[in-house]
Short mmCIF file of C-alpha atoms and ligand atoms in Angstrom, two decimals:
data_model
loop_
_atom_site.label_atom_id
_atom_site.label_comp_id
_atom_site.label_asym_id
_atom_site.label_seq_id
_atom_site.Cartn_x
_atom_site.Cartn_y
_atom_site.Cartn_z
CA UNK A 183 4.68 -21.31 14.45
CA UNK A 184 1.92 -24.11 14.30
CA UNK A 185 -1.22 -24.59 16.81
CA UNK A 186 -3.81 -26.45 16.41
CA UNK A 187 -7.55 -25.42 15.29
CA UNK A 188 -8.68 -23.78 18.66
CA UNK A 189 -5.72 -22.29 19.42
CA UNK A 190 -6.29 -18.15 19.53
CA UNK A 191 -3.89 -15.28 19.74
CA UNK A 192 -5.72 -11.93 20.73
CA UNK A 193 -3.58 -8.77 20.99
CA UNK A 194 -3.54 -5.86 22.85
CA UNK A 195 -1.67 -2.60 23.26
CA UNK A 196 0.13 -0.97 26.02
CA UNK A 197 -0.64 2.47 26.81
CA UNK A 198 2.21 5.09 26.47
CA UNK A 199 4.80 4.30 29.40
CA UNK A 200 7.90 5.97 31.02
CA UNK A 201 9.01 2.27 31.93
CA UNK A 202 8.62 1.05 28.47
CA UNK A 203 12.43 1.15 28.49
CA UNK A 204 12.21 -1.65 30.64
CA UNK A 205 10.57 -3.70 28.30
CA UNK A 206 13.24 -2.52 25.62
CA UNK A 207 15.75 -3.92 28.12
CA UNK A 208 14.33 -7.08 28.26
CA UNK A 209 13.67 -8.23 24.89
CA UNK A 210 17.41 -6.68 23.58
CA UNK A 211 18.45 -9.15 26.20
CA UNK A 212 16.34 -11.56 25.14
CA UNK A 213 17.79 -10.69 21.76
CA UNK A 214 21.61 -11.39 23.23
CA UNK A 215 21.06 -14.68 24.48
CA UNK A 216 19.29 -15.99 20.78
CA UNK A 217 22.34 -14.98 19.43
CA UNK A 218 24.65 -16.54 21.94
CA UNK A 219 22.66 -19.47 22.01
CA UNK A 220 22.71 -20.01 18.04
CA UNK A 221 26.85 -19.48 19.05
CA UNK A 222 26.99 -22.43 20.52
CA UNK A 223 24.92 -24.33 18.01
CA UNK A 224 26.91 -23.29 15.96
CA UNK A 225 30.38 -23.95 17.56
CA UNK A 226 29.29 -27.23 18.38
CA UNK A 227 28.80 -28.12 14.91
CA UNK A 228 32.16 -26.94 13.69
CA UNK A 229 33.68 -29.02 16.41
CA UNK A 230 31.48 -32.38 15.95
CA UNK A 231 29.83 -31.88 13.16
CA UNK A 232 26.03 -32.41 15.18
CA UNK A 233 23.56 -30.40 16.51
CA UNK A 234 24.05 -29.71 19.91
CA UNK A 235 21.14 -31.36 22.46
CA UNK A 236 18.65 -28.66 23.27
CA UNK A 237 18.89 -29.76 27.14
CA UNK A 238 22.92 -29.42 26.48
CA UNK A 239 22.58 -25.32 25.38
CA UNK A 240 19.75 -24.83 28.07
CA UNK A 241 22.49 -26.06 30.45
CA UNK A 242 25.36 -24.03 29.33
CA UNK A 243 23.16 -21.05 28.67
CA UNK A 244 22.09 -21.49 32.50
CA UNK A 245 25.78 -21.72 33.30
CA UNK A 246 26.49 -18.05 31.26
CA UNK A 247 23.53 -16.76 32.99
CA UNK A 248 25.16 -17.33 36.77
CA UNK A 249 28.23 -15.51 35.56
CA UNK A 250 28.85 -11.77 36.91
CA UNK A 251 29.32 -9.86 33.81
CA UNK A 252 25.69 -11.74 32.42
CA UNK A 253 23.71 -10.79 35.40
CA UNK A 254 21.27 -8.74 33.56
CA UNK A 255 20.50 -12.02 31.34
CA UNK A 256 18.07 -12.44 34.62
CA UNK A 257 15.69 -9.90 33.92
CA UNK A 258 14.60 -12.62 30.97
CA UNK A 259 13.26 -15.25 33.29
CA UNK A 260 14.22 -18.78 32.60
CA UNK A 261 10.91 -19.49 30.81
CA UNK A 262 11.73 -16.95 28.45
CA UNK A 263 15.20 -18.46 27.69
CA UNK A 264 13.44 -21.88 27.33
CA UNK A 265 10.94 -20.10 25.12
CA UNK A 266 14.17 -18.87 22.85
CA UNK A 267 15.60 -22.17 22.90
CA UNK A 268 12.46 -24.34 22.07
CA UNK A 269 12.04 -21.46 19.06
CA UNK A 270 15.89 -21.99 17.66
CA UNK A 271 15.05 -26.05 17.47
CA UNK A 272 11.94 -25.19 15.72
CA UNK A 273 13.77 -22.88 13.30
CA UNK A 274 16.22 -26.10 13.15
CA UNK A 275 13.81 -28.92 12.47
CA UNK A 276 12.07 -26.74 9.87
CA UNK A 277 15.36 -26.22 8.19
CA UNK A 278 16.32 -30.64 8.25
CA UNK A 279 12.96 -30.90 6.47
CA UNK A 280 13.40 -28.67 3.86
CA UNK A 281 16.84 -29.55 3.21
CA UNK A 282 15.22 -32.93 3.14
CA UNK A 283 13.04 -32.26 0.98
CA UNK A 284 15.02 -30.30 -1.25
CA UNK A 285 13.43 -26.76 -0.63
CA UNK A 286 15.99 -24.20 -1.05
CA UNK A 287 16.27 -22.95 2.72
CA UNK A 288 19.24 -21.41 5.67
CA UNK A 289 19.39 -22.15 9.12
CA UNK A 290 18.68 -19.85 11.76
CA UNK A 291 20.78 -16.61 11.63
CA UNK A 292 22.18 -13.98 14.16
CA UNK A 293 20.12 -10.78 14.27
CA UNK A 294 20.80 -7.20 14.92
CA UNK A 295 19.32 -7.10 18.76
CA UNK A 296 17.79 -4.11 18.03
CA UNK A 297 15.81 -5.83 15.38
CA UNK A 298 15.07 -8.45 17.90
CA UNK A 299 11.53 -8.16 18.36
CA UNK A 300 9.92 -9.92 21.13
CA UNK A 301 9.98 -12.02 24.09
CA UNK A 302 7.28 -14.70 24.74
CA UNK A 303 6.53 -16.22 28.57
CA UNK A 304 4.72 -19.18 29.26
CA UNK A 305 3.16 -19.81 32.56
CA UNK A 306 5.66 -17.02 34.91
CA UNK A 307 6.63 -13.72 34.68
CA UNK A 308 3.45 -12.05 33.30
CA UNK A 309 -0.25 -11.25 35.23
CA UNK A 310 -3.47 -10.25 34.25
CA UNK A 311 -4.87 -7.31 36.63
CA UNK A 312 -8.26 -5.92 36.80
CA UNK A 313 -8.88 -2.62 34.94
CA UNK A 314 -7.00 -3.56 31.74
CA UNK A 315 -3.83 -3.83 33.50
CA UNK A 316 -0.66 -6.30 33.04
CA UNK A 317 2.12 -6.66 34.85
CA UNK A 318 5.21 -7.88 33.45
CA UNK A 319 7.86 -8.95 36.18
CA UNK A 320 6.35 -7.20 38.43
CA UNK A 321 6.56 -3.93 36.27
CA UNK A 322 2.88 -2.34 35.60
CA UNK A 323 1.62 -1.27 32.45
CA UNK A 324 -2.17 -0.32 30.79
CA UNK A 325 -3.61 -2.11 27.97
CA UNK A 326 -6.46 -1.51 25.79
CA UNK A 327 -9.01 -3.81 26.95
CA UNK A 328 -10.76 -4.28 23.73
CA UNK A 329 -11.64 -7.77 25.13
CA UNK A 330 -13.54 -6.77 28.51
CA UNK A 331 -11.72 -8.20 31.05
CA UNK A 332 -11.47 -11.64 29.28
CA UNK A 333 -7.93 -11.73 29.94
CA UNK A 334 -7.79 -11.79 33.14
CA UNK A 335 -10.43 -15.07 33.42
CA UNK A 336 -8.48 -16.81 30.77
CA UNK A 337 -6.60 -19.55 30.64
CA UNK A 338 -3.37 -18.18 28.99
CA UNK A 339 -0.75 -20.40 27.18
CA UNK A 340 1.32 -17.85 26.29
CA UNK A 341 2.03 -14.08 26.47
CA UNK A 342 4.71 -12.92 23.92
CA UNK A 343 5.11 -8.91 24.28
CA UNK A 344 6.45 -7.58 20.95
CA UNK A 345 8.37 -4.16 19.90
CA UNK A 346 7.19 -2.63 16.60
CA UNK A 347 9.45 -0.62 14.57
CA UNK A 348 7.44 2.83 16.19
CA UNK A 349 8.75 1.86 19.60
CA UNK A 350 4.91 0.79 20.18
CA UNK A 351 4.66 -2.09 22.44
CA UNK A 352 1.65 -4.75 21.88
CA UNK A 353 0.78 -7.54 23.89
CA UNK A 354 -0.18 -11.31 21.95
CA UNK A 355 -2.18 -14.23 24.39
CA UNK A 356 -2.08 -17.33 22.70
CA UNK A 357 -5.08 -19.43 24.37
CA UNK A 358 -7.38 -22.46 23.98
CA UNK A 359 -10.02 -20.87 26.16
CA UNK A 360 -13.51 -21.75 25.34
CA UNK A 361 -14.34 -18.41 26.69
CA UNK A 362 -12.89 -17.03 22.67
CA UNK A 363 -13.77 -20.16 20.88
CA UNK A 364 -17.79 -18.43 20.23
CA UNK A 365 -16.85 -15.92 17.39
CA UNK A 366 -14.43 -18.45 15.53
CA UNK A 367 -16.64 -20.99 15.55
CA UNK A 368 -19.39 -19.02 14.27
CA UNK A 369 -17.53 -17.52 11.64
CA UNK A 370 -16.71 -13.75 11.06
CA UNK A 371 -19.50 -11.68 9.28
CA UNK A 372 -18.97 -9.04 6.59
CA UNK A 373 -20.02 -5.56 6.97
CA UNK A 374 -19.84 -2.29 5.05
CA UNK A 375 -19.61 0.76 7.01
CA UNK A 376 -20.38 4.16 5.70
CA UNK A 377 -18.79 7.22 8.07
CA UNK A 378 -20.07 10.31 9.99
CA UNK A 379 -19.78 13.18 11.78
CA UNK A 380 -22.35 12.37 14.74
CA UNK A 381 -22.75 8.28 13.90
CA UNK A 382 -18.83 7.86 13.42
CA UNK A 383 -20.01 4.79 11.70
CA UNK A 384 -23.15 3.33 10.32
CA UNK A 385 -22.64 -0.52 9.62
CA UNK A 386 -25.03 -2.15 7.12
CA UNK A 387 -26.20 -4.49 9.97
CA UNK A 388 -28.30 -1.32 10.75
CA UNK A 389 -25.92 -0.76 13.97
CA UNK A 390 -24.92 3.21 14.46
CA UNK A 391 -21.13 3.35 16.88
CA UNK A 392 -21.83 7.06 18.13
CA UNK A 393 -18.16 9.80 17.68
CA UNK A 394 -17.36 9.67 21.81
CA UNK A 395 -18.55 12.32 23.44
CA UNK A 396 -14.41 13.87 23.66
CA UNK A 397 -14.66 14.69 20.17
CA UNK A 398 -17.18 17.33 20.07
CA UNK A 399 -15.32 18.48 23.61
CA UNK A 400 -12.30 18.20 22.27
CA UNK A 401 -13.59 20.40 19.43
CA UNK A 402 -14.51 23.18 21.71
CA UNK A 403 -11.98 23.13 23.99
CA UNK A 404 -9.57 23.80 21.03
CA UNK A 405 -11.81 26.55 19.65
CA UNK A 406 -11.62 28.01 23.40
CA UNK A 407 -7.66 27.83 23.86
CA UNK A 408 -7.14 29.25 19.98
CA UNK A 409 -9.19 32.29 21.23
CA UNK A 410 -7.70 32.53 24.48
CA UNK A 411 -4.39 33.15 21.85
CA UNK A 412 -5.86 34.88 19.78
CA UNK A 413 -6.18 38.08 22.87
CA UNK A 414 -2.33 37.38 24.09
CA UNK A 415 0.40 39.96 22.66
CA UNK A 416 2.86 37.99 20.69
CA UNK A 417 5.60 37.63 22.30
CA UNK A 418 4.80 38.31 25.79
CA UNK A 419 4.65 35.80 28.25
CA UNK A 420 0.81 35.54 28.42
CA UNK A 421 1.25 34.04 24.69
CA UNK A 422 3.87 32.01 25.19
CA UNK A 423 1.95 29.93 27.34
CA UNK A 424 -1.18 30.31 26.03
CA UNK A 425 0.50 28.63 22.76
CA UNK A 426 1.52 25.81 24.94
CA UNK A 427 -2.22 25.43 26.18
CA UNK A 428 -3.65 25.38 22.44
CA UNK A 429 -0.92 22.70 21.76
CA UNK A 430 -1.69 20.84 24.85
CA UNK A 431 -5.35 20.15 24.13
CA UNK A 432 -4.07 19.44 20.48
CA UNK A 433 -2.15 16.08 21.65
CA UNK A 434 -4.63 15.70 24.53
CA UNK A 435 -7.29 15.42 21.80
CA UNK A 436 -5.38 13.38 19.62
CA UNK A 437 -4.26 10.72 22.13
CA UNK A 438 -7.45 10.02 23.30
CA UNK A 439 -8.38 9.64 19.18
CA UNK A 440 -5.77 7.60 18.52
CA UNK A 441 -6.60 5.14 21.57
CA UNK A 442 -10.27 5.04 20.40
CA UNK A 443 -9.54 4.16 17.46
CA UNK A 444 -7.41 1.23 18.27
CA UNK A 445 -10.07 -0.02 20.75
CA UNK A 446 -12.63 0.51 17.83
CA UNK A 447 -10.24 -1.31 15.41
CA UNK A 448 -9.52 -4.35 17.51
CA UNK A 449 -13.37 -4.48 17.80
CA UNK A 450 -14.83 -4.64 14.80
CA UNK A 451 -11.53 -6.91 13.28
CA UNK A 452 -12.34 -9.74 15.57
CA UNK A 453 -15.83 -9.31 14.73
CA UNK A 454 -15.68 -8.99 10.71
CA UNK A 455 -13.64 -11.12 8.71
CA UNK A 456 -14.53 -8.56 5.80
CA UNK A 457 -14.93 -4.83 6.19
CA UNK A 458 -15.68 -2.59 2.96
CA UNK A 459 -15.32 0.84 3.99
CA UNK A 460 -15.22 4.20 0.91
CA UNK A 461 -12.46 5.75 0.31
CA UNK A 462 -13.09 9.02 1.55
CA UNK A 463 -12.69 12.64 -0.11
CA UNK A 464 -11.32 13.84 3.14
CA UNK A 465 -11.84 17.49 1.18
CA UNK A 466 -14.82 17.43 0.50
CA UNK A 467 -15.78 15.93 3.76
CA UNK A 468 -13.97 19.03 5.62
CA UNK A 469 -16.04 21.41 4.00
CA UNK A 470 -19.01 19.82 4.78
CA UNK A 471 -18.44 19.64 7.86
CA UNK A 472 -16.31 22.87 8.38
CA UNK A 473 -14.35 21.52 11.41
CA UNK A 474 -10.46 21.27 10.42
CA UNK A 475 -10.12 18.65 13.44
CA UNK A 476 -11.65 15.89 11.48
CA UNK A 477 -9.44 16.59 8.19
CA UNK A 478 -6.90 13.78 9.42
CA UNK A 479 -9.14 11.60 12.04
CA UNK A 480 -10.82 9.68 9.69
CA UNK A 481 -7.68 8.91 7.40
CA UNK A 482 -6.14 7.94 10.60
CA UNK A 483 -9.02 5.46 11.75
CA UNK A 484 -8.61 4.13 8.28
CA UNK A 485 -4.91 3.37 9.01
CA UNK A 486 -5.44 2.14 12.01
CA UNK A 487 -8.21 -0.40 10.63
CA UNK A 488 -5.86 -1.59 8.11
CA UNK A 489 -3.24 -2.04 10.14
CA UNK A 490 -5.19 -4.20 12.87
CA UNK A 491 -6.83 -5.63 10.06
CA UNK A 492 -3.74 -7.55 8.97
CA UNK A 493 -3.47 -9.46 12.25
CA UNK A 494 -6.43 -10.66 12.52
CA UNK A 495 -6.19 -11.42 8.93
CA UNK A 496 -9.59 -9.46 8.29
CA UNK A 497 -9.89 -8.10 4.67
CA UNK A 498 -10.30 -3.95 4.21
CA UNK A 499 -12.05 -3.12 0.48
CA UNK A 500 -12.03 0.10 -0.30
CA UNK A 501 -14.56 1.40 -2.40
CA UNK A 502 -14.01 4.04 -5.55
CA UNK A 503 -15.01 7.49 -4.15
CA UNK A 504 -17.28 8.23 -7.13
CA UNK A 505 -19.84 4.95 -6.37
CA UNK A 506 -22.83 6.58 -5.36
CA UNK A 507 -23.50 5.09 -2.24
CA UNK A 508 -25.81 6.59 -0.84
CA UNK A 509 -27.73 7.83 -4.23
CA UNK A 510 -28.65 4.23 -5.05
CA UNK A 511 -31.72 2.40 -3.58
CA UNK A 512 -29.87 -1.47 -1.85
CA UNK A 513 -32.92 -3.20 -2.35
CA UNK A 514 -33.19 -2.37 -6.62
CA UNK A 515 -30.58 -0.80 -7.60
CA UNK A 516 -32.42 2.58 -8.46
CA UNK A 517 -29.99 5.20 -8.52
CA UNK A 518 -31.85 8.34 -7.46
CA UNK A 519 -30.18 11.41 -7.70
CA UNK A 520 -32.63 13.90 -5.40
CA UNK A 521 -30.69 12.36 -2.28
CA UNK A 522 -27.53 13.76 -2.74
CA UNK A 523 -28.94 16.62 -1.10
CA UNK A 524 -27.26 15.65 2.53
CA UNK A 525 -30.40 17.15 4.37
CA UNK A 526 -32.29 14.11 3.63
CA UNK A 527 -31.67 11.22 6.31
CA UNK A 528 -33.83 9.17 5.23
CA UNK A 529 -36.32 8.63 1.89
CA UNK A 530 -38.32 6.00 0.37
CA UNK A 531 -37.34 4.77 -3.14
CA UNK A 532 -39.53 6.00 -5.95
CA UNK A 533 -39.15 3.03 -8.00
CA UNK A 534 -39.72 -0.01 -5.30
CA UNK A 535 -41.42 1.87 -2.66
CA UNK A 536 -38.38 0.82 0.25
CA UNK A 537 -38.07 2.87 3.00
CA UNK A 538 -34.20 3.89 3.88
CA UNK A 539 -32.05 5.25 6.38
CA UNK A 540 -29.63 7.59 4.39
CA UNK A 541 -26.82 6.08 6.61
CA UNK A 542 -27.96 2.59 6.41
CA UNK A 543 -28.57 2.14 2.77
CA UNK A 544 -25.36 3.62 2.30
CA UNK A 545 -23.64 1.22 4.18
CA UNK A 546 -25.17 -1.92 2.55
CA UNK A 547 -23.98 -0.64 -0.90
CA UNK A 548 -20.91 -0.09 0.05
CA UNK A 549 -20.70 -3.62 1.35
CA UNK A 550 -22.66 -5.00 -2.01
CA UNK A 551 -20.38 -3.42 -4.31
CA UNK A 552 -17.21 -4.93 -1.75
CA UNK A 553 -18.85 -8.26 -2.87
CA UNK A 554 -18.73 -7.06 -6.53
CA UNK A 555 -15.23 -6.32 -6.16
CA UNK A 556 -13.97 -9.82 -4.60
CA UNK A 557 -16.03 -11.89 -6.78
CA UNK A 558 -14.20 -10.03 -9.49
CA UNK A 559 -11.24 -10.18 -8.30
CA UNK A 560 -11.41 -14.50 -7.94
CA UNK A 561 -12.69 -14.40 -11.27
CA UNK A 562 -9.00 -12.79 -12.30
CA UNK A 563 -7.60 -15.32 -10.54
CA UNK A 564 -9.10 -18.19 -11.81
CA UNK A 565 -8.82 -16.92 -15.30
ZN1 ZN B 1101 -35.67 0.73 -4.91
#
């Protein structure tokens, strides 16, 4: 798919939802009448040997849609269909110029509708509600509103909602609203970021993104429940649902991680076109610590990063786990072994006399040496 220069997609993702079978409906639907409608194509061009008119199939696909046994097509409102329609003629013309050009290429093809993965709206079906809400023909469902209410001020082209394989739902608005245009126009920045236990994240730009105040609940709430075990007699009833408590707060804590993270994600992507982050000795960073809770959170954020990272086509380096970050002076280079002791927050380098946060100079290394690494890597290329 093709927009021009100002066009923006920004995603978002639905909370859990009981009615998210309703959205599973809909685009399997949606996923019946592509391959009905690529049917006819098709059967058309046996018969006549053209492509059937688009206006033709959006006829005859209205004319299946008023018959009894179809009736569910309607939950996919007419937009939608013209959506699927306009996107088989796409597939089509795309295929004539290839073929023209002598590119090796296939036409459209049926799917498996429970590959099918989305269903796109243009200007019906879909509404923007206050408190990071959406509803979806007239069905309600929570979003992450990484975006601060933007969506619901926007002018929206289109909303396409999309199924990933995990049965996650997400949310893409395709708009031309100047409202967006600031960051693209300005460019995304590059940042390292260097990872805590109180500053989740220190970013070379000197900002600090504090761990939310649930984590260090979370932390004790767990500790509380695990005692609260600890005093039941196996067995008896007491500990069977004191077990359930501890594993309660477990996925209470880890939901509200997990949706953090994605907020935090979404965040800094559409902020940073380039993100160096270390790779982390999760270990070693456990025993530091001592809190078992944090073994998998920061793997997971790292995921999560990634993942988001690849739509908004933001790059994630990873830096070697043995570059001393935080041992080397950023502003010459002095490596400095005294401040591996982690006691020290903050020092001032013997050799040029700069004054740094532990955190901070950490972070710009780790962002310097993401620079080493991509300026290597073109040099490979062009080589
Ligand atoms: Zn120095």
């Amino acid at each position: 798919m093709c927009y021009n220069d100002v066009m923006r997609t920004l995603t978002v993702k639905l909370y859990n939802s009981d009615d998210f079978g309703y959205l599973s409906d809909m685009i399997n639907i949606a996923g019946i009448i592509y391959n009905t409608a690529l049917t006819i194509i098709q059967n058309h061009y046996t018969e006549t040997g053209k492509l059937l008119d688009k206006y033709e199939l959006q006829k005859q696909l209205r004319g299946l849609r008023n018959v009894d046994e179809n009736h569910h097509w309607r939950y996919v409102g007419s937009q939608a269909v013209q959506e699927i329609t306009d996107r088989i003629y796409r597939a089509y013309r795309l295929f004539f110029t290839n073929r023209e050009k002598g590119v090796k290429c296939s036409p459209p093809r049926r799917r498996k509708v429970k590959k099918y993965k989305s269903v796109t709206y243009k200007q019906a079906g879909y509404k923007f509600l206050p408190d990071g809400r959406i509803s979806i023909n007239g069905h309600i469902y929570r979003y992450w509103d990484s975006y601060d209410g933007l969506l619901e001020r926007i002018e929206i082209k289109t909303v396409t909602v999309k199924r990933s394989i995990l049965g996650e739902f997400f949310v893409y608005v395709t708009t031309d609203s100047p409202a967006t245009m600031r960051e693209a126009r300005d460019g995304r920045g590059e940042v390292g970021m260097d990872f805590g236990l109180k500053m989740f994240l220190t970013l070379s730009d000197g900002s600090v993104i504090r761990s939310p105040e649930f984590f260090r609940q979370g932390v004790a709430d767990i500790r509380k429940a695990s005692r609260a075990l600890s005093r039941k007699v196996m067995g008896s009833n007491g500990y069977e649902s004191a077990l359930k408590a501890l594993y309660r707060r477990h996925q209470d804590i880890a939901n509200r991680r997990r949706d953090w993270f994605w907020k935090l994600s979404h965040e800094l992507c559409s902020r940073y076109g380039v993100i160096a982050i270390e790779d982390l000795n999760i270990k070693g960073m456990a025993r530091m610590w001592g809190r078992k809770v944090h073994d998998y959170a920061f793997s997971e954020f790292v995921e999560i990063l990634e993942w988001c990272a690849r739509k908004y086509g933001t790059r994630v380096i990873r830096i070697g786990r043995y570059y001393p970050s935080s041992q080397t002076c950023s502003a010459c280079g002095h490596v400095w072994p005294s401040t591996k002791d982690l006691s020290i927050r903050e020092w001032t380098c013997p050799e040029c006399g700069v004054y740094h946060d532990r955190d901070v100079n950490a972070a710009v290394n780790i962002l310097a040496e993401a620079k080493r690494i991509m300026n290597r890597m073109e040099q490979a290329k062009d080589a």
